[in-house]
XYZ file of C-alpha atoms in Angstrom:
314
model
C 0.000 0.000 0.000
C 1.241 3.403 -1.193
C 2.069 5.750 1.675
C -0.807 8.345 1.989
C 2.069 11.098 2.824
C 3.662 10.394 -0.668
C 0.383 12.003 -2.579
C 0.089 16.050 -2.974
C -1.395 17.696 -0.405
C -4.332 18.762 -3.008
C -5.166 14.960 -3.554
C -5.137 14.457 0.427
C -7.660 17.632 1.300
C -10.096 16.991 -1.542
C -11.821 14.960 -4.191
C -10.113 14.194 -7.385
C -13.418 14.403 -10.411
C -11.920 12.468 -13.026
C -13.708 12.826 -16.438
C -13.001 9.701 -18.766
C -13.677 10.312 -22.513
C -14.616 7.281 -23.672
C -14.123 8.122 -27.521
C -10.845 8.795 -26.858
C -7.975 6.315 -28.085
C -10.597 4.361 -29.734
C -12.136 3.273 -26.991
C -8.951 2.752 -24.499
C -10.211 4.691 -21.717
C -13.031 1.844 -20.967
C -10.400 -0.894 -21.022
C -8.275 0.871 -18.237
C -10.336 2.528 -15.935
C -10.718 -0.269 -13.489
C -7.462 -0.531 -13.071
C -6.385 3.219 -12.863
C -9.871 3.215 -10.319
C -7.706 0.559 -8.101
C -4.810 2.767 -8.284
C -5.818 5.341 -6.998
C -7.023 3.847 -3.884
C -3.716 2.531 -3.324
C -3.018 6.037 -3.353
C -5.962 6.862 -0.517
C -6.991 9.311 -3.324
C -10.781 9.944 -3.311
C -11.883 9.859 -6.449
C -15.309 10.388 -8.722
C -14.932 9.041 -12.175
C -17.580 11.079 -14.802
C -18.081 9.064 -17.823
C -18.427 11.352 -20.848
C -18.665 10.338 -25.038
C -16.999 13.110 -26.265
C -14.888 16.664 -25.586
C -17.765 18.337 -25.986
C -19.379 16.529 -22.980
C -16.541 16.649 -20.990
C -15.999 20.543 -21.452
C -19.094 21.156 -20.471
C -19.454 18.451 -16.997
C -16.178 20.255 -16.240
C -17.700 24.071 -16.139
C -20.342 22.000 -13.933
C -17.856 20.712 -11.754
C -16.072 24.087 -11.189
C -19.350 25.965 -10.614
C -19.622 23.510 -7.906
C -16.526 24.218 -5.880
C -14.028 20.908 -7.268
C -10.569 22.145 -6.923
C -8.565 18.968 -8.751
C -9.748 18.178 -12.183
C -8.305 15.257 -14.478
C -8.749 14.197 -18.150
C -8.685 10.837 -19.196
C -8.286 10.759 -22.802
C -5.723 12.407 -25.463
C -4.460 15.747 -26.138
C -8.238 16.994 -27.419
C -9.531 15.720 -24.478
C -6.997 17.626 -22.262
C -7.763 20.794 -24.175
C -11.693 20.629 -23.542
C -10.744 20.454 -20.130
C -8.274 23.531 -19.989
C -10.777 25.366 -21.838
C -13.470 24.935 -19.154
C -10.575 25.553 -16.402
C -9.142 28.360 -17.727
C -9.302 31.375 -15.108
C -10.179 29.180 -12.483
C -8.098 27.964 -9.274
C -8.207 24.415 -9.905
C -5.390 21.874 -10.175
C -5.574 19.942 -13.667
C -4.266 16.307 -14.467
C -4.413 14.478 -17.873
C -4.341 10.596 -18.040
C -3.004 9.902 -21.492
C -4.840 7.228 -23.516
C -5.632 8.594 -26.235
C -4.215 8.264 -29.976
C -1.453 11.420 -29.554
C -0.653 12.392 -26.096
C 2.344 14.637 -27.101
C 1.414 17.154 -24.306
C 1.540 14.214 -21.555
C 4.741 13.688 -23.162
C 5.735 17.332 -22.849
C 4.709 16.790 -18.831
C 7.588 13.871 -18.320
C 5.020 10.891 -18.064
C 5.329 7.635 -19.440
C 3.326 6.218 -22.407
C 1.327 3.397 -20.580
C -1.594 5.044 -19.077
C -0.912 2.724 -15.506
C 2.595 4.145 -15.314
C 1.309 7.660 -15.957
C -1.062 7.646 -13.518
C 1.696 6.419 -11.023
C 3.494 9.669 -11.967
C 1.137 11.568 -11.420
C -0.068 10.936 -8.495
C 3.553 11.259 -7.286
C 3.661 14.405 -8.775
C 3.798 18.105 -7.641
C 1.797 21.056 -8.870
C 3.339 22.996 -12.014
C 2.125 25.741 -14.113
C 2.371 25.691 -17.625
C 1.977 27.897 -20.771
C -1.212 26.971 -23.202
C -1.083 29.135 -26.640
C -4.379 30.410 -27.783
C -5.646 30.750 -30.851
C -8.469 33.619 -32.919
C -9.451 31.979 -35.858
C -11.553 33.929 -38.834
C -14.498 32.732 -37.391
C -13.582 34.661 -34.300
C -13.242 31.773 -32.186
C -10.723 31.782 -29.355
C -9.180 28.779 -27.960
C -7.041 27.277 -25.827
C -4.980 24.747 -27.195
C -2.295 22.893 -24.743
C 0.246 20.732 -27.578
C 0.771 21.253 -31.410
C -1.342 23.281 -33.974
C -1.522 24.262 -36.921
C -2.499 24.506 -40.994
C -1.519 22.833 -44.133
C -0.981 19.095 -44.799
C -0.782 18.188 -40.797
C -4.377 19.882 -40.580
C -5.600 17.805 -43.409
C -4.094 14.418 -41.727
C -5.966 15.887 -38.125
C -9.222 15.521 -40.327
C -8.273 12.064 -41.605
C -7.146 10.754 -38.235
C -10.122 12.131 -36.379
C -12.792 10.282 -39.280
C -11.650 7.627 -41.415
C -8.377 6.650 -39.149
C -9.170 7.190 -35.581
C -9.356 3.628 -34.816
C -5.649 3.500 -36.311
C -3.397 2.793 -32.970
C -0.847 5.618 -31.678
C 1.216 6.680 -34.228
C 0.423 4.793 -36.896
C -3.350 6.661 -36.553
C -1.237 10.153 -37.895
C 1.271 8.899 -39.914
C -1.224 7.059 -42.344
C -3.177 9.521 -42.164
C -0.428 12.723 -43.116
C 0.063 9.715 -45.837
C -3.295 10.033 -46.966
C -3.325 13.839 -46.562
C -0.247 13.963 -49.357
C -3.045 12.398 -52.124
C -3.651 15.848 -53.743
C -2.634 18.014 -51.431
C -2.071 21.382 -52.872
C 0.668 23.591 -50.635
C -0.660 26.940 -49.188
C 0.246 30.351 -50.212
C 1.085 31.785 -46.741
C 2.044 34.755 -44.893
C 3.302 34.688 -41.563
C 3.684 37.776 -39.324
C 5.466 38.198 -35.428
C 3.270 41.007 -34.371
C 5.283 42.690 -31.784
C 8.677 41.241 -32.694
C 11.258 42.685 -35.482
C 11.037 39.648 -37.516
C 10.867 39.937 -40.937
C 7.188 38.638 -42.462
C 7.655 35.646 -44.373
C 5.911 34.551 -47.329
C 6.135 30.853 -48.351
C 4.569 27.936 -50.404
C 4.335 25.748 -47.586
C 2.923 22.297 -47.033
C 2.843 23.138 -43.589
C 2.769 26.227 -40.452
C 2.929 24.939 -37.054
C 2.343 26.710 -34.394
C 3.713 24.544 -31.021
C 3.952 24.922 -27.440
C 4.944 21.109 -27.053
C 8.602 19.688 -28.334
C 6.396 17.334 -30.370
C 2.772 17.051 -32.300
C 0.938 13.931 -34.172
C 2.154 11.379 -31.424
C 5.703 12.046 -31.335
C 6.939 14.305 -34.462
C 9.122 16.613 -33.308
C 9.227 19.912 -34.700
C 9.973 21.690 -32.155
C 12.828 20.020 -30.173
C 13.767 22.989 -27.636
C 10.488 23.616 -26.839
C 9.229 23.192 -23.172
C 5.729 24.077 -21.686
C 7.305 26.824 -19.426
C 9.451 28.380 -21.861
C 6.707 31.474 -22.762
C 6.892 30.709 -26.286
C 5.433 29.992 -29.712
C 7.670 27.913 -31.322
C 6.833 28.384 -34.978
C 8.052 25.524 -37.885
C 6.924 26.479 -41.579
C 8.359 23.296 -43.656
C 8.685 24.757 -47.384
C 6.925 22.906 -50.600
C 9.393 20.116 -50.432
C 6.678 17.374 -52.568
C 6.031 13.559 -51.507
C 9.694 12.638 -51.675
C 10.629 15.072 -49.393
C 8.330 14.336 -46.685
C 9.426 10.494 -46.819
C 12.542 11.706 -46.466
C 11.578 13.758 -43.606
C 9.592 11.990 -41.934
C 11.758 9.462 -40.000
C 13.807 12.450 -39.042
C 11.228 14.101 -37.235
C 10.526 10.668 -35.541
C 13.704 11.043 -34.014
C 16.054 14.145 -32.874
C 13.982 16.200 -34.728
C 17.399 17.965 -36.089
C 17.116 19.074 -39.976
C 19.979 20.081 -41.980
C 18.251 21.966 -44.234
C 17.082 25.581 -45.998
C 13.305 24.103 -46.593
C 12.550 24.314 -42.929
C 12.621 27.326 -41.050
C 11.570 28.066 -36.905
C 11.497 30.813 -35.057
C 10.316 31.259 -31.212
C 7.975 34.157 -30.464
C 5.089 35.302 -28.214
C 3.060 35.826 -30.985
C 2.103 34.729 -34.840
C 0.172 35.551 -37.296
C -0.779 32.800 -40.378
C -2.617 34.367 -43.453
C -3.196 32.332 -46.535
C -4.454 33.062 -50.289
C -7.392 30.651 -49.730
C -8.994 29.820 -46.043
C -7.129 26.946 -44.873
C -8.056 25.032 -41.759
C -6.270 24.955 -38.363
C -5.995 22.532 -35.729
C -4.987 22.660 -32.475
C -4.506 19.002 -30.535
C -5.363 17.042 -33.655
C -8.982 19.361 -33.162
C -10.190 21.311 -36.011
C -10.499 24.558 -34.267
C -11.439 27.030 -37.308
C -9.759 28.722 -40.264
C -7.771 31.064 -41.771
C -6.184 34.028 -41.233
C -5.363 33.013 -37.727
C -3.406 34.594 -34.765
C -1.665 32.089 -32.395
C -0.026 33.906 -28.487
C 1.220 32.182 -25.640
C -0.476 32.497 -22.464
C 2.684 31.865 -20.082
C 1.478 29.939 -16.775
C -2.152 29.709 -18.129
C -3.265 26.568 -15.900
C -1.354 24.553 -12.773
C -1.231 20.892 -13.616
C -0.047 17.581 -11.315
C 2.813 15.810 -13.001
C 6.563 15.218 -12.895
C 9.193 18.261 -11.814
C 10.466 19.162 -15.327
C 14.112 17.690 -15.640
């Protein structure tokens, strides 16, 4: 039995309302919840588990929860699930936790914890409170939104429309990777224009296949475009990858499945507080694999935007 003394202080005074997403991960939430359930009474943590079918439902059960005086909040699901719940927290003093099982889970990476939801939970109910930047986003609808991983427009937005329809039973990685794959299939680059408001950057105007627009190291379970990026570093980090054709992103691909290091002019990052993406046509934008809206879009950085229980960052 787990030491009641080892669990934040948080966990010990009050209720943990855990809200499962049970679309999430195709389905994996439902096949570990009894066991992260058991866990967490080895932990003596009180908890009330809120089944939910979507993001939607969850966003809005976690508004309920806040109005109600809960004070630790937790996501089981993926990065989209996480973000419905930072959404509803946002503004509130609340401690968040995300239990990854979903398809991505690039921002649970970001946080230190382990792949296999069990081990996860382990860490995080180890953990220590943290706060963390989220970037938000103003889309042409006029939409604003909090999103807590990777974003962005172009051929990765197309793939987040593949992977959350025709692919989203696909497992992990594979779900994004076939689905970028599929993406490629007459895929026309973008004629973009991307602005730093408030920094002396030059504007840059590209043919680009795709504009990311990152707070996490990595997007599209485990890409990673950004390598220097951390979630308290009070930063966009901003990767335009040039018109490089279906070669090129074969080629690329297995690099950004590792070090994420490039060696080359067709790929160009910058880190700022602020971005601006305009395009000749309306393009869409995701944030967290989540079609949020659609071009021209500004992306900020809202440093410390929401305390969360996981790992001390190494």
């Amino acid at each position: 039995m787990i030491d009641r003394a080892e669990t934040p202080s948080v966990l010990r005074e009050s209720a943990v309302t855990v809200f499962v997403n049970s679309a999430a991960g195709g389905g994996r939430a439902r096949f570990y919840l009894t066991k992260i359930q058991k866990l967490f009474k080895s932990f003596h943590v009180q908890a009330q588990f809120v089944m939910t079918k979507s993001a939607a439902e969850l966003e809005s059960s976690a508004q309920n929860a806040i109005s109600q005086g809960r004070r630790a909040l937790f996501a089981m699901g993926g990065d989209g699930t996480f973000q419905a719940l930072a959404n509803a927290a946002f503004g509130a003093q609340v401690l968040l936790g995300v239990l990854p099982v979903g398809g991505g889970n690039d921002f649970a990476a970001a946080l230190g914890l382990p792949d296999a939801p069990l081990k996860a939970a382990d860490a995080i109910l180890r953990g220590e409170p943290r706060f963390v930047d989220l970037l938000r986003v103003r889309t042409a609808e006029g939409r604003i939104r909090l999103y807590a991983g990777g974003g962005g427009i172009g051929l990765d937005a197309e793939a987040a429309r593949y992977a959350s329809g025709a692919y989203r039973r696909f497992p992990g990685r594979s779900r994004y990777i076939a689905s970028a794959l599929r993406a490629l299939v007459g895929f026309v680059p973008l004629e973009v224009r991307v602005d730093f408001p408030g920094s002396d950057l030059i504007p840059q105007e590209a043919k680009a296949l795709v504009v990311a627009a990152l707070n996490s190291p990595t997007y599209g379970a485990g890409l990673r475009l950004a390598p220097g990026a951390t979630l308290e570093d009070g930063s966009v980090h901003v990767v335009l990858i040039e018109d490089i054709g279906t070669i090129g992103v074969l080629r690329l691909l297995p690099r950004l499945m590792g070090s994420g290091e490039l060696r080359t002019s067709r790929v160009k990052r910058w880190q700022v507080r602020k971005v601006r993406l305009t395009t000749q046509k309306p393009a869409l934008f995701h944030g967290d694999g989540e079609i949020l809206g659609s071009t021209p879009v500004e992306i900020e950085v809202v440093p410390g935007a929401v305390q969360v229980l996981a790992p001390s960052p190494r």
